[in-house]
mmCIF file with all atom_site columns, C-alpha atoms in Angstrom:
data_model
loop_
_atom_site.group_PDB
_atom_site.id
_atom_site.type_symbol
_atom_site.label_atom_id
_atom_site.label_alt_id
_atom_site.label_comp_id
_atom_site.label_asym_id
_atom_site.label_entity_id
_atom_site.label_seq_id
_atom_site.pdbx_PDB_ins_code
_atom_site.Cartn_x
_atom_site.Cartn_y
_atom_site.Cartn_z
_atom_site.occupancy
_atom_site.B_iso_or_equiv
_atom_site.pdbx_formal_charge
_atom_site.auth_seq_id
_atom_site.auth_comp_id
_atom_site.auth_asym_id
_atom_site.auth_atom_id
_atom_site.pdbx_PDB_model_num
ATOM 1   C CA . MET A 1 1   ? 142.922 16.902  -36.766 1.00 0.00 ? 1   MET A CA 1
ATOM 2   C CA . LYS A 1 2   ? 142.211 19.043  -39.829 1.00 0.00 ? 2   LYS A CA 1
ATOM 3   C CA . SER A 1 3   ? 145.649 20.590  -39.487 1.00 0.00 ? 3   SER A CA 1
ATOM 4   C CA . LYS A 1 4   ? 147.352 17.187  -39.867 1.00 0.00 ? 4   LYS A CA 1
ATOM 5   C CA . LYS A 1 5   ? 145.285 16.406  -42.972 1.00 0.00 ? 5   LYS A CA 1
ATOM 6   C CA . LYS A 1 6   ? 146.194 19.792  -44.388 1.00 0.00 ? 6   LYS A CA 1
ATOM 7   C CA . GLU A 1 7   ? 149.887 19.212  -43.628 1.00 0.00 ? 7   GLU A CA 1
ATOM 8   C CA . GLY A 1 8   ? 149.690 15.783  -45.259 1.00 0.00 ? 8   GLY A CA 1
ATOM 9   C CA . PHE A 1 9   ? 148.119 17.239  -48.390 1.00 0.00 ? 9   PHE A CA 1
ATOM 10  C CA . ILE A 1 10  ? 150.728 19.982  -48.606 1.00 0.00 ? 10  ILE A CA 1
ATOM 11  C CA . THR A 1 11  ? 153.558 17.502  -48.029 1.00 0.00 ? 11  THR A CA 1
ATOM 12  C CA . ARG A 1 12  ? 152.270 15.089  -50.705 1.00 0.00 ? 12  ARG A CA 1
ATOM 13  C CA . THR A 1 13  ? 151.742 17.965  -53.118 1.00 0.00 ? 13  THR A CA 1
ATOM 14  C CA . LEU A 1 14  ? 155.287 19.235  -52.618 1.00 0.00 ? 14  LEU A CA 1
ATOM 15  C CA . ILE A 1 15  ? 156.777 15.734  -52.901 1.00 0.00 ? 15  ILE A CA 1
ATOM 16  C CA . ASN A 1 16  ? 154.925 15.134  -56.161 1.00 0.00 ? 16  ASN A CA 1
ATOM 17  C CA . ALA A 1 17  ? 155.910 18.587  -57.435 1.00 0.00 ? 17  ALA A CA 1
ATOM 18  C CA . VAL A 1 18  ? 159.580 17.808  -56.792 1.00 0.00 ? 18  VAL A CA 1
ATOM 19  C CA . ALA A 1 19  ? 159.159 14.422  -58.488 1.00 0.00 ? 19  ALA A CA 1
ATOM 20  C CA . ILE A 1 20  ? 157.480 16.012  -61.525 1.00 0.00 ? 20  ILE A CA 1
ATOM 21  C CA . TYR A 1 21  ? 160.171 18.691  -61.733 1.00 0.00 ? 21  TYR A CA 1
ATOM 22  C CA . ILE A 1 22  ? 163.011 16.138  -61.547 1.00 0.00 ? 22  ILE A CA 1
ATOM 23  C CA . THR A 1 23  ? 161.307 13.801  -64.023 1.00 0.00 ? 23  THR A CA 1
ATOM 24  C CA . ALA A 1 24  ? 161.024 16.586  -66.599 1.00 0.00 ? 24  ALA A CA 1
ATOM 25  C CA . GLY A 1 25  ? 164.815 16.711  -66.648 1.00 0.00 ? 25  GLY A CA 1
ATOM 26  C CA . PHE A 1 26  ? 165.152 12.984  -67.354 1.00 0.00 ? 26  PHE A CA 1
ATOM 27  C CA . VAL A 1 27  ? 162.332 12.004  -69.690 1.00 0.00 ? 27  VAL A CA 1
ATOM 28  C CA . LYS A 1 28  ? 162.407 13.085  -73.305 1.00 0.00 ? 28  LYS A CA 1
ATOM 29  C CA . GLY A 1 29  ? 159.092 14.654  -74.269 1.00 0.00 ? 29  GLY A CA 1
ATOM 30  C CA . VAL A 1 30  ? 158.312 15.988  -70.785 1.00 0.00 ? 30  VAL A CA 1
ATOM 31  C CA . ASN A 1 31  ? 158.800 19.725  -70.303 1.00 0.00 ? 31  ASN A CA 1
ATOM 32  C CA . ILE A 1 32  ? 157.997 22.017  -67.412 1.00 0.00 ? 32  ILE A CA 1
ATOM 33  C CA . SER A 1 33  ? 158.431 25.784  -67.273 1.00 0.00 ? 33  SER A CA 1
ATOM 34  C CA . GLY A 1 34  ? 159.390 25.963  -63.596 1.00 0.00 ? 34  GLY A CA 1
ATOM 35  C CA . PHE A 1 35  ? 158.723 24.743  -60.093 1.00 0.00 ? 35  PHE A CA 1
ATOM 36  C CA . GLY A 1 36  ? 155.499 26.767  -59.860 1.00 0.00 ? 36  GLY A CA 1
ATOM 37  C CA . ALA A 1 37  ? 154.122 24.848  -62.827 1.00 0.00 ? 37  ALA A CA 1
ATOM 38  C CA . ALA A 1 38  ? 155.203 21.627  -61.099 1.00 0.00 ? 38  ALA A CA 1
ATOM 39  C CA . ILE A 1 39  ? 153.182 22.576  -58.019 1.00 0.00 ? 39  ILE A CA 1
ATOM 40  C CA . VAL A 1 40  ? 150.105 23.340  -60.132 1.00 0.00 ? 40  VAL A CA 1
ATOM 41  C CA . ALA A 1 41  ? 150.565 20.061  -62.030 1.00 0.00 ? 41  ALA A CA 1
ATOM 42  C CA . SER A 1 42  ? 150.892 18.221  -58.716 1.00 0.00 ? 42  SER A CA 1
ATOM 43  C CA . VAL A 1 43  ? 147.618 19.673  -57.418 1.00 0.00 ? 43  VAL A CA 1
ATOM 44  C CA . VAL A 1 44  ? 145.802 18.853  -60.676 1.00 0.00 ? 44  VAL A CA 1
ATOM 45  C CA . LEU A 1 45  ? 147.312 15.346  -60.649 1.00 0.00 ? 45  LEU A CA 1
ATOM 46  C CA . GLY A 1 46  ? 145.998 14.851  -57.116 1.00 0.00 ? 46  GLY A CA 1
ATOM 47  C CA . LEU A 1 47  ? 142.509 15.847  -58.250 1.00 0.00 ? 47  LEU A CA 1
ATOM 48  C CA . VAL A 1 48  ? 142.709 13.597  -61.323 1.00 0.00 ? 48  VAL A CA 1
ATOM 49  C CA . ASN A 1 49  ? 143.886 10.687  -59.174 1.00 0.00 ? 49  ASN A CA 1
ATOM 50  C CA . ALA A 1 50  ? 141.024 11.275  -56.748 1.00 0.00 ? 50  ALA A CA 1
ATOM 51  C CA . VAL A 1 51  ? 138.230 11.706  -59.304 1.00 0.00 ? 51  VAL A CA 1
ATOM 52  C CA . ILE A 1 52  ? 139.028 10.421  -62.799 1.00 0.00 ? 52  ILE A CA 1
ATOM 53  C CA . ARG A 1 53  ? 141.569 7.643   -62.195 1.00 0.00 ? 53  ARG A CA 1
ATOM 54  C CA . PRO A 1 54  ? 139.213 5.420   -60.124 1.00 0.00 ? 54  PRO A CA 1
ATOM 55  C CA . ILE A 1 55  ? 136.655 5.557   -62.943 1.00 0.00 ? 55  ILE A CA 1
ATOM 56  C CA . LEU A 1 56  ? 139.304 4.612   -65.524 1.00 0.00 ? 56  LEU A CA 1
ATOM 57  C CA . ILE A 1 57  ? 140.488 1.718   -63.366 1.00 0.00 ? 57  ILE A CA 1
ATOM 58  C CA . LEU A 1 58  ? 136.939 0.445   -62.959 1.00 0.00 ? 58  LEU A CA 1
ATOM 59  C CA . LEU A 1 59  ? 136.198 0.693   -66.685 1.00 0.00 ? 59  LEU A CA 1
ATOM 60  C CA . SER A 1 60  ? 139.439 -1.080  -67.583 1.00 0.00 ? 60  SER A CA 1
ATOM 61  C CA . LEU A 1 61  ? 139.108 -3.831  -64.977 1.00 0.00 ? 61  LEU A CA 1
ATOM 62  C CA . PRO A 1 62  ? 138.826 -6.712  -67.480 1.00 0.00 ? 62  PRO A CA 1
ATOM 63  C CA . ILE A 1 63  ? 141.970 -5.720  -69.393 1.00 0.00 ? 63  ILE A CA 1
ATOM 64  C CA . ASN A 1 64  ? 143.729 -4.957  -66.118 1.00 0.00 ? 64  ASN A CA 1
ATOM 65  C CA . ILE A 1 65  ? 142.993 -8.494  -64.921 1.00 0.00 ? 65  ILE A CA 1
ATOM 66  C CA . ILE A 1 66  ? 144.198 -10.008 -68.206 1.00 0.00 ? 66  ILE A CA 1
ATOM 67  C CA . THR A 1 67  ? 147.452 -8.014  -68.072 1.00 0.00 ? 67  THR A CA 1
ATOM 68  C CA . LEU A 1 68  ? 147.925 -8.768  -64.354 1.00 0.00 ? 68  LEU A CA 1
ATOM 69  C CA . GLY A 1 69  ? 147.705 -5.088  -63.469 1.00 0.00 ? 69  GLY A CA 1
ATOM 70  C CA . LEU A 1 70  ? 150.219 -3.842  -66.025 1.00 0.00 ? 70  LEU A CA 1
ATOM 71  C CA . PHE A 1 71  ? 147.511 -1.832  -67.782 1.00 0.00 ? 71  PHE A CA 1
ATOM 72  C CA . THR A 1 72  ? 147.528 0.419   -64.721 1.00 0.00 ? 72  THR A CA 1
ATOM 73  C CA . PHE A 1 73  ? 150.752 1.939   -66.087 1.00 0.00 ? 73  PHE A CA 1
ATOM 74  C CA . ILE A 1 74  ? 148.797 3.026   -69.179 1.00 0.00 ? 74  ILE A CA 1
ATOM 75  C CA . ILE A 1 75  ? 146.056 4.500   -66.984 1.00 0.00 ? 75  ILE A CA 1
ATOM 76  C CA . ASN A 1 76  ? 148.664 6.426   -64.993 1.00 0.00 ? 76  ASN A CA 1
ATOM 77  C CA . GLY A 1 77  ? 150.158 7.697   -68.253 1.00 0.00 ? 77  GLY A CA 1
ATOM 78  C CA . VAL A 1 78  ? 146.746 8.778   -69.541 1.00 0.00 ? 78  VAL A CA 1
ATOM 79  C CA . SER A 1 79  ? 146.097 10.583  -66.249 1.00 0.00 ? 79  SER A CA 1
ATOM 80  C CA . LEU A 1 80  ? 149.428 12.391  -66.496 1.00 0.00 ? 80  LEU A CA 1
ATOM 81  C CA . LEU A 1 81  ? 148.796 13.244  -70.151 1.00 0.00 ? 81  LEU A CA 1
ATOM 82  C CA . PHE A 1 82  ? 145.427 14.712  -69.142 1.00 0.00 ? 82  PHE A CA 1
ATOM 83  C CA . VAL A 1 83  ? 147.159 16.810  -66.468 1.00 0.00 ? 83  VAL A CA 1
ATOM 84  C CA . SER A 1 84  ? 149.571 18.155  -69.082 1.00 0.00 ? 84  SER A CA 1
ATOM 85  C CA . THR A 1 85  ? 146.680 19.293  -71.275 1.00 0.00 ? 85  THR A CA 1
ATOM 86  C CA . ALA A 1 86  ? 144.900 20.911  -68.326 1.00 0.00 ? 86  ALA A CA 1
ATOM 87  C CA . THR A 1 87  ? 147.972 22.651  -66.916 1.00 0.00 ? 87  THR A CA 1
ATOM 88  C CA . SER A 1 88  ? 149.838 25.600  -68.357 1.00 0.00 ? 88  SER A CA 1
ATOM 89  C CA . GLY A 1 89  ? 153.619 25.217  -68.272 1.00 0.00 ? 89  GLY A CA 1
ATOM 90  C CA . PHE A 1 90  ? 153.580 21.416  -68.180 1.00 0.00 ? 90  PHE A CA 1
ATOM 91  C CA . TYR A 1 91  ? 153.791 19.562  -71.483 1.00 0.00 ? 91  TYR A CA 1
ATOM 92  C CA . ILE A 1 92  ? 154.043 15.873  -72.401 1.00 0.00 ? 92  ILE A CA 1
ATOM 93  C CA . SER A 1 93  ? 154.496 15.033  -76.071 1.00 0.00 ? 93  SER A CA 1
ATOM 94  C CA . SER A 1 94  ? 153.205 11.443  -76.188 1.00 0.00 ? 94  SER A CA 1
ATOM 95  C CA . LEU A 1 95  ? 151.534 8.640   -74.270 1.00 0.00 ? 95  LEU A CA 1
ATOM 96  C CA . SER A 1 96  ? 154.799 6.700   -74.126 1.00 0.00 ? 96  SER A CA 1
ATOM 97  C CA . SER A 1 97  ? 156.553 9.686   -72.528 1.00 0.00 ? 97  SER A CA 1
ATOM 98  C CA . ALA A 1 98  ? 153.650 10.006  -70.081 1.00 0.00 ? 98  ALA A CA 1
ATOM 99  C CA . VAL A 1 99  ? 153.815 6.316   -69.101 1.00 0.00 ? 99  VAL A CA 1
ATOM 100 C CA . ILE A 1 100 ? 157.578 6.493   -68.539 1.00 0.00 ? 100 ILE A CA 1
ATOM 101 C CA . ALA A 1 101 ? 157.214 9.772   -66.627 1.00 0.00 ? 101 ALA A CA 1
ATOM 102 C CA . SER A 1 102 ? 154.448 8.414   -64.389 1.00 0.00 ? 102 SER A CA 1
ATOM 103 C CA . PHE A 1 103 ? 156.629 5.419   -63.515 1.00 0.00 ? 103 PHE A CA 1
ATOM 104 C CA . ILE A 1 104 ? 159.606 7.645   -62.668 1.00 0.00 ? 104 ILE A CA 1
ATOM 105 C CA . ILE A 1 105 ? 157.429 10.099  -60.711 1.00 0.00 ? 105 ILE A CA 1
ATOM 106 C CA . SER A 1 106 ? 156.169 7.183   -58.612 1.00 0.00 ? 106 SER A CA 1
ATOM 107 C CA . ILE A 1 107 ? 159.708 6.005   -57.882 1.00 0.00 ? 107 ILE A CA 1
ATOM 108 C CA . ILE A 1 108 ? 160.990 9.477   -56.988 1.00 0.00 ? 108 ILE A CA 1
ATOM 109 C CA . SER A 1 109 ? 157.933 10.221  -54.812 1.00 0.00 ? 109 SER A CA 1
ATOM 110 C CA . SER A 1 110 ? 158.384 6.929   -52.970 1.00 0.00 ? 110 SER A CA 1
ATOM 111 C CA . ILE A 1 111 ? 162.067 7.606   -52.323 1.00 0.00 ? 111 ILE A CA 1
ATOM 112 C CA . ILE A 1 112 ? 161.414 11.142  -51.065 1.00 0.00 ? 112 ILE A CA 1
ATOM 113 C CA . SER A 1 113 ? 158.524 9.955   -48.868 1.00 0.00 ? 113 SER A CA 1
ATOM 114 C CA . PHE A 1 114 ? 160.757 7.253   -47.397 1.00 0.00 ? 114 PHE A CA 1
ATOM 115 C CA . LEU A 1 115 ? 163.515 9.756   -46.644 1.00 0.00 ? 115 LEU A CA 1
ATOM 116 C CA . ILE A 1 116 ? 161.357 12.317  -44.825 1.00 0.00 ? 116 ILE A CA 1
#
């Protein structure tokens, strides 16, 4: 059972790393030094999404309700911006670039997950 969880984690990490790497080529203000940095960023993003993001969503619940969930895009951007500051080789220049990148990363990850 642990082996399947481990495989799932590795698969999700690699999918997100590919998505981050591809996104860096499309979004102005998002730079990555190589695929190794994308893997590190993917692992850190997974940790941020597991620990920090739920707290941000809870704290922003009123504004998230008012905006019908659209504020979640800002939270995702902030999470990605945090990852860029905590990760060497991965740089995002602004919150707007981070929000756009997080949206594109989600789309690419979903497509790759669907295909495999």
